[in-house]
Coordinates of C-alpha atoms and ligand atoms in Angstrom, one line a residue:
M1 CA 21.0 0.3 -10.5
K2 CA 19.2 -2.6 -10.9
L3 CA 16.2 -3.0 -8.6
D4 CA 17.5 -6.0 -6.5
T5 CA 20.7 -4.3 -6.2
K6 CA 19.4 -1.0 -5.0
L7 CA 17.4 -3.3 -2.2
I8 CA 21.1 -3.3 -1.1
H9 CA 23.0 -0.9 -1.9
G10 CA 20.6 1.8 -2.5
G11 CA 20.2 5.1 0.2
V12 CA 22.7 5.2 2.7
F13 CA 24.2 2.1 2.6
G14 CA 26.0 0.8 6.6
D15 CA 28.1 3.6 8.3
E16 CA 31.1 5.7 7.5
H17 CA 32.1 6.9 10.8
T18 CA 32.6 3.2 11.7
G19 CA 31.9 0.7 9.5
A20 CA 29.2 -0.5 10.4
V21 CA 27.2 -2.3 7.2
S22 CA 23.9 -1.7 8.7
V23 CA 22.8 1.9 9.1
P24 CA 22.8 2.8 13.0
I25 CA 19.9 3.7 15.0
Y26 CA 20.4 7.1 16.1
Q27 CA 18.3 7.2 19.1
V28 CA 18.2 10.8 19.7
S29 CA 15.8 13.7 19.9
T30 CA 17.9 16.5 20.0
Y31 CA 21.9 17.4 18.3
K32 CA 24.4 19.5 20.0
Q33 CA 24.6 23.3 18.1
K34 CA 27.5 24.7 17.3
R35 CA 26.0 28.3 17.9
A36 CA 22.7 29.2 17.7
G37 CA 21.4 28.0 14.9
E38 CA 24.3 26.6 13.4
H39 CA 24.0 22.7 13.5
A40 CA 25.4 19.6 11.2
G41 CA 21.6 18.8 9.9
Y42 CA 19.8 17.9 12.3
E43 CA 18.7 19.5 15.1
Y44 CA 15.4 18.3 16.4
S45 CA 14.0 14.1 15.6
R46 CA 10.6 15.0 14.5
T47 CA 12.2 17.7 11.9
D48 CA 14.9 14.7 10.5
N49 CA 16.3 12.1 12.4
P50 CA 19.5 10.3 10.5
T51 CA 18.7 6.8 11.1
R52 CA 15.0 8.0 9.4
A53 CA 16.6 10.1 6.7
A54 CA 18.3 6.8 5.4
L55 CA 14.8 4.9 5.1
E56 CA 13.1 8.2 3.4
Q57 CA 16.6 8.7 1.0
L58 CA 16.1 4.5 0.2
I59 CA 12.2 4.3 -0.4
A60 CA 13.1 8.0 -2.7
E61 CA 15.5 5.6 -4.3
L62 CA 12.6 2.9 -4.4
E63 CA 10.0 4.6 -6.1
N64 CA 12.4 6.6 -8.7
G65 CA 11.3 10.1 -6.4
E66 CA 12.8 13.1 -5.2
A67 CA 11.6 13.4 -1.7
G68 CA 11.0 10.4 1.0
L69 CA 8.9 10.6 4.2
A70 CA 8.3 8.0 6.5
F71 CA 4.9 8.5 9.3
A72 CA 4.1 6.6 12.1
S73 CA 1.4 4.7 10.5
G74 CA 0.0 4.1 6.6
M75 CA -2.8 6.4 8.2
A76 CA -0.2 9.4 9.2
A77 CA 1.8 9.3 5.7
I78 CA -2.3 9.8 4.0
S79 CA -3.8 12.2 6.6
A80 CA -0.1 14.2 6.0
V81 CA -0.5 13.9 2.5
L82 CA -4.1 15.1 2.5
S83 CA -3.7 18.2 4.9
C84 CA -2.5 19.7 1.6
F85 CA -5.1 20.3 0.9
N86 CA -8.0 23.8 1.9
Q87 CA -11.2 23.6 3.0
G88 CA -13.6 23.8 0.2
D89 CA -11.4 21.7 -2.7
H90 CA -12.9 18.3 -3.8
L91 CA -11.1 14.8 -4.5
V92 CA -12.0 12.2 -6.8
V93 CA -11.3 8.7 -4.6
G94 CA -10.9 5.1 -5.4
D95 CA -14.5 3.4 -4.2
D96 CA -12.9 0.8 -2.6
V97 CA -9.9 2.1 -1.0
Y98 CA -8.7 1.0 2.5
G99 CA -11.8 0.9 4.6
G100 CA -9.2 3.4 6.7
T101 CA -8.6 5.9 4.1
Y102 CA -12.8 5.6 3.3
R103 CA -12.7 6.5 7.3
V104 CA -11.0 9.7 7.4
I105 CA -11.8 11.3 4.4
A106 CA -15.9 10.4 5.1
K107 CA -15.0 11.0 8.5
V108 CA -12.4 13.3 9.2
F109 CA -10.9 15.7 5.8
Q110 CA -14.8 16.1 4.9
R111 CA -15.2 17.3 8.6
L112 CA -12.8 20.0 8.1
G113 CA -14.5 21.3 4.3
I114 CA -12.3 18.9 2.1
R115 CA -15.6 17.7 -0.2
A116 CA -14.9 13.8 -1.7
T117 CA -16.8 11.7 -4.5
F118 CA -16.4 7.5 -4.4
V119 CA -15.8 6.1 -8.1
D120 CA -14.8 3.0 -9.9
T121 CA -11.3 3.7 -10.6
S122 CA -11.0 0.8 -13.0
D123 CA -13.7 2.9 -14.9
F124 CA -12.0 5.6 -16.4
R125 CA -15.7 7.3 -17.7
Q126 CA -16.3 8.1 -14.0
V127 CA -13.1 9.2 -12.9
E128 CA -13.4 11.9 -15.8
A129 CA -16.9 12.7 -14.6
A130 CA -16.3 13.2 -10.9
I131 CA -13.8 16.3 -12.1
L132 CA -15.7 19.6 -10.7
P133 CA -13.9 22.8 -10.9
E134 CA -13.1 22.5 -7.3
T135 CA -11.3 19.2 -7.9
R136 CA -7.7 19.2 -6.9
A137 CA -6.6 15.2 -6.9
I138 CA -7.4 11.8 -7.8
Y139 CA -6.6 9.7 -5.1
M140 CA -6.7 5.7 -5.9
E141 CA -5.5 2.0 -5.5
T142 CA -4.3 -0.2 -7.8
P143 CA -5.1 -3.1 -7.0
S144 CA -7.7 -2.3 -5.3
N145 CA -8.9 -4.1 -1.9
P146 CA -10.1 -6.1 -1.7
L147 CA -12.0 -6.3 -5.5
L148 CA -8.4 -6.4 -7.1
K149 CA -9.6 -3.7 -9.7
V150 CA -7.3 -2.5 -11.9
S151 CA -6.6 1.4 -13.0
D152 CA -5.2 2.5 -15.8
I153 CA -2.4 4.6 -13.6
R154 CA -1.0 5.9 -16.9
K155 CA -4.4 7.2 -18.8
I156 CA -5.9 8.4 -15.0
A157 CA -2.7 10.7 -14.8
Q158 CA -3.1 12.1 -18.4
L159 CA -6.4 13.1 -17.6
A160 CA -5.2 14.9 -13.8
K161 CA -2.6 16.6 -16.1
A162 CA -4.8 18.1 -17.9
H163 CA -7.5 19.3 -15.3
G164 CA -4.3 20.7 -13.3
L165 CA -5.0 17.8 -10.4
L166 CA -2.7 16.0 -8.5
L167 CA -2.4 12.1 -8.7
I168 CA -2.1 9.8 -5.7
V169 CA -1.7 6.4 -5.8
D170 CA -1.3 4.1 -2.6
N171 CA 0.9 1.4 -3.8
T172 CA 0.5 -1.0 -1.1
F173 CA -0.5 -3.6 -2.4
M174 CA 2.4 -3.4 -5.5
T175 CA 5.3 -2.2 -3.5
P176 CA 8.5 -0.2 -5.9
Y177 CA 9.4 -3.7 -6.6
W178 CA 6.1 -4.4 -9.1
Q179 CA 5.2 -0.7 -9.5
N180 CA 7.2 2.4 -9.4
P181 CA 3.4 4.9 -10.2
L182 CA 5.9 7.9 -10.7
D183 CA 7.3 7.0 -13.7
L184 CA 3.7 6.3 -15.2
G185 CA 2.5 10.3 -14.5
A186 CA 1.6 10.4 -10.3
D187 CA 2.6 12.9 -8.7
I188 CA 2.2 10.8 -4.8
V189 CA 3.4 7.2 -3.2
V190 CA 1.8 6.3 0.0
H191 CA 2.6 3.3 1.1
S192 CA 1.3 0.9 4.5
A193 CA 5.0 -0.4 5.0
T194 CA 3.3 -1.8 7.5
K195 CA 2.2 -4.2 5.1
Y196 CA 5.0 -5.8 2.3
L197 CA 7.8 -2.9 2.8
G198 CA 7.9 -3.9 6.8
G199 CA 6.9 -7.5 5.7
H200 CA 7.6 -9.6 8.7
S201 CA 4.3 -8.0 10.3
D202 CA 6.4 -6.7 13.5
V203 CA 6.2 -3.1 12.2
V204 CA 3.6 -0.3 11.9
A205 CA 4.6 2.3 9.6
G206 CA 4.0 4.6 6.3
L207 CA 6.1 6.3 3.9
V208 CA 5.2 8.7 1.1
V209 CA 7.1 9.5 -2.2
T210 CA 6.5 12.3 -4.6
G211 CA 8.9 12.7 -7.6
K212 CA 8.4 16.6 -7.7
K213 CA 11.0 19.0 -5.4
V214 CA 8.0 21.9 -4.3
L215 CA 6.0 19.1 -3.0
G216 CA 9.0 17.0 -1.2
E217 CA 9.0 20.6 0.8
E218 CA 5.4 20.6 1.3
L219 CA 5.2 17.4 2.2
H220 CA 8.4 17.8 4.9
F221 CA 6.4 20.8 6.1
L222 CA 3.1 19.0 6.9
Q223 CA 5.2 16.1 8.3
N224 CA 7.2 18.5 11.0
S225 CA 4.2 20.3 11.2
I226 CA 1.8 17.6 12.4
G227 CA 4.6 15.5 13.4
G228 CA 2.8 11.8 13.2
I229 CA 7.0 11.0 12.1
L230 CA 8.0 7.2 12.5
G231 CA 10.9 6.4 14.8
P232 CA 14.4 5.4 14.6
Q233 CA 14.0 1.8 15.8
D234 CA 10.8 1.6 13.5
S235 CA 12.9 3.1 10.3
W236 CA 15.4 0.7 11.0
L237 CA 13.5 -2.4 10.8
L238 CA 11.6 -1.5 7.6
M239 CA 15.3 -0.8 5.9
R240 CA 16.0 -4.4 7.4
G241 CA 12.6 -5.4 6.1
I242 CA 13.6 -3.5 2.6
K243 CA 16.7 -5.8 2.1
T244 CA 14.3 -9.1 1.4
L245 CA 11.2 -7.4 -0.2
G246 CA 12.6 -8.7 -3.4
L247 CA 13.4 -12.4 -2.3
R248 CA 10.0 -11.7 -0.5
M249 CA 7.7 -10.6 -3.6
K250 CA 8.9 -13.2 -6.0
Q251 CA 7.7 -16.2 -3.6
H252 CA 4.4 -14.4 -2.6
E253 CA 3.3 -13.9 -6.4
Q254 CA 5.1 -17.3 -7.3
N255 CA 3.1 -18.7 -5.1
A256 CA -0.2 -16.8 -5.2
R257 CA -0.8 -17.4 -8.8
Q258 CA -0.2 -21.1 -8.2
I259 CA -2.9 -20.8 -5.6
A260 CA -5.1 -19.5 -8.1
K261 CA -5.1 -20.8 -10.2
W262 CA -6.8 -24.1 -7.9
L263 CA -8.9 -21.8 -6.8
E264 CA -10.5 -21.4 -10.1
E265 CA -10.9 -25.2 -10.8
Q266 CA -12.8 -25.5 -7.3
K267 CA -16.4 -25.5 -7.6
E268 CA -17.2 -24.4 -4.2
V269 CA -15.4 -21.3 -5.2
K270 CA -17.7 -18.5 -7.2
V271 CA -15.0 -16.0 -8.0
V272 CA -11.8 -15.7 -8.1
Y273 CA -10.7 -12.0 -8.1
Y274 CA -6.7 -12.5 -8.8
P275 CA -5.3 -9.5 -11.5
G276 CA -2.7 -11.9 -12.4
L277 CA -5.3 -14.0 -13.9
I278 CA -5.9 -14.1 -17.6
T279 CA -9.9 -14.4 -16.8
H280 CA -9.2 -10.9 -14.6
P281 CA -10.8 -7.7 -16.3
G282 CA -7.8 -5.6 -15.4
H283 CA -5.1 -8.2 -16.6
E284 CA -3.9 -6.4 -19.4
T285 CA -3.7 -3.0 -18.0
A286 CA -1.6 -5.0 -14.7
R287 CA 0.4 -6.3 -17.4
S288 CA 1.0 -2.8 -19.1
Q289 CA 1.6 -1.2 -15.6
A290 CA 3.4 -3.5 -13.2
R291 CA 5.9 -5.7 -13.7
G292 CA 3.9 -8.6 -11.4
F293 CA 0.8 -9.0 -10.2
G294 CA 1.1 -9.2 -6.4
G295 CA 0.0 -11.9 -3.3
I296 CA -3.2 -11.0 -2.7
I297 CA -6.0 -12.9 -3.7
S298 CA -10.1 -12.4 -3.1
F299 CA -12.3 -15.0 -3.5
D300 CA -15.5 -15.8 -2.9
V301 CA -17.2 -19.0 -1.6
G302 CA -20.7 -17.6 -1.9
S303 CA -22.0 -18.1 1.5
E304 CA -21.6 -16.6 5.1
K305 CA -21.8 -19.8 6.8
L306 CA -18.7 -21.4 4.4
A307 CA -16.3 -18.5 4.6
D308 CA -16.6 -19.0 7.9
Q309 CA -15.5 -22.9 8.1
V310 CA -12.3 -21.9 5.8
L311 CA -11.4 -19.0 8.3
E312 CA -11.9 -21.9 11.2
K313 CA -10.3 -24.6 9.3
T314 CA -7.3 -23.4 7.9
C315 CA -4.7 -23.8 9.6
Y316 CA -1.9 -21.9 8.1
F317 CA -3.7 -19.2 7.3
T318 CA -3.5 -16.9 10.9
L319 CA -7.3 -15.3 10.9
A320 CA -5.9 -11.9 11.4
E321 CA -6.2 -8.3 9.4
S322 CA -3.2 -6.8 8.2
L323 CA -1.4 -8.1 4.7
G324 CA 2.5 -8.8 3.2
A325 CA 3.8 -10.3 5.4
V326 CA 5.7 -13.7 5.6
E327 CA 3.3 -15.7 7.1
S328 CA -0.2 -16.3 5.1
L329 CA -3.5 -14.2 6.3
I330 CA -6.8 -15.2 5.8
S331 CA -9.9 -12.1 6.4
V332 CA -13.5 -11.4 5.7
P333 CA -13.2 -8.1 4.5
A334 CA -17.2 -7.7 5.3
R335 CA -16.2 -8.0 9.0
M336 CA -13.0 -7.1 9.7
T337 CA -10.9 -4.5 6.8
H338 CA -13.5 -3.0 5.7
A339 CA -16.4 -2.8 8.3
S340 CA -15.8 1.0 8.4
I341 CA -17.8 1.1 5.6
P342 CA -21.6 1.1 5.9
A343 CA -23.8 -2.4 5.0
E344 CA -25.2 -0.8 2.0
R345 CA -22.2 0.7 0.2
R346 CA -20.6 -2.6 0.8
A347 CA -23.2 -4.8 -0.3
E348 CA -22.9 -1.9 -3.8
L349 CA -19.5 -2.8 -4.0
G350 CA -20.0 -6.2 -4.4
I351 CA -17.9 -6.8 -0.7
T352 CA -20.8 -10.3 0.1
D353 CA -20.6 -11.8 3.2
G354 CA -19.0 -14.5 1.4
L355 CA -16.0 -13.1 0.0
I356 CA -13.2 -13.5 1.7
R357 CA -9.3 -11.9 1.3
I358 CA -5.7 -14.3 1.4
S359 CA -2.7 -12.3 1.7
V360 CA 0.0 -15.9 0.2
G361 CA 3.0 -15.9 1.8
V362 CA 5.9 -17.4 1.5
E363 CA 5.4 -20.8 2.8
D364 CA 5.7 -23.6 0.7
V365 CA 2.4 -23.9 -2.0
E366 CA 1.8 -27.9 -1.5
D367 CA 0.9 -26.4 2.2
L368 CA -1.4 -23.6 1.1
I369 CA -3.5 -25.6 -1.5
M370 CA -3.2 -28.8 0.3
D371 CA -4.3 -26.3 3.7
L372 CA -7.0 -24.3 1.5
E373 CA -8.8 -28.0 0.2
Q374 CA -9.2 -29.3 3.8
A375 CA -10.9 -26.7 4.6
L376 CA -13.2 -25.7 1.8
R377 CA -13.9 -29.3 1.9
Ligands
PLP401 C1 -3.4 -0.7 5.4 C2 -3.7 -0.1 4.5 C3 -3.6 1.4 4.7 C4 -3.6 1.5 5.9 O1 -2.1 1.4 7.1 P1 -1.7 1.5 8.5 O2 -0.3 1.7 8.4 O3 -2.7 0.3 8.6 O4 -2.0 3.0 8.6 C5 -3.8 2.1 3.6 N1 -3.5 1.3 2.5 C6 -3.8 0.2 2.5 C7 -3.6 -0.4 1.1 C8 -3.4 -0.7 3.0 O5 -3.5 -2.0 3.1

């Protein structure tokens, strides 16, 4: 089955009892048992719920994995994955991961005795050099947020394998439509489904997929034990969003490519970060491991003042956190998504006060370019 068909026919199609073409919302917490302990596959909705199960099967198929799991947010999904590790374990983590991921690792899991070293995973030697005898996993995003740095999934997966480590990839920016980390050797994929998978700024959710049966069982155990599950209504909304993932991703990308090229030609813009540009240092790696470059662009206008002007004057780019929805969004990472990273660390990373990140929506690209032009001038 080709990907665009899988988006519609993958997972569970409709309802076999009634013929409904959409999976029903099973708004239920518990299930009647025939005899004590004998049930029809479902006993309590924290453990399993048919609507959530349909979504979990769908995302597992889209990522070419064995097991999918749905959580109440991307952070709940990431926290469940991090709960696989024990006191004394060490992780190698990308140094420009999502601010909330940095925060949960540095301020919650480190407190529980799980140590981490943050490195630039787009530089293979840094990843290799950070591995200690206690290292258990490498955790990364590619492309990363907000500088769109590209890490070589295949190469890092081989390194992880050689050292007996798990490779965990946050695939939020690419989605399974453009990139499948499990096919490239990763062990676990995580998603903030709040972004492209949902796609309409109306649901907060997280997904995890693994290609290994044993890991799937462990993650289901953690999902059930910790309990941060996605409810049936939101599971249904996500499945609805995923049906149009292909249509949306193609439009996001087409618009983003044009806008990135245009931004490169503007004298006010110092740097444009977009992996689809041949001038981007990660362009070749991105091409070798993904089918597209996505819809996120960051660009540096050199000063906080000009950044503020752009934020204030654009009319089609809504000033908001988040990304990946049909409407275009604009943000300044230093003061928004990445504010939880200490200022001096931000400066080291290149997340300057003039850095603007846009999530290009599916509007007419001419309107978007005109809007950016008047805001810059
Ligand atoms: C938003 C985001 C998260 C966190 O997901 P929530 O759904 O907001 O909890 C994790 N990783 C990336 C790359 C994100 O963009």
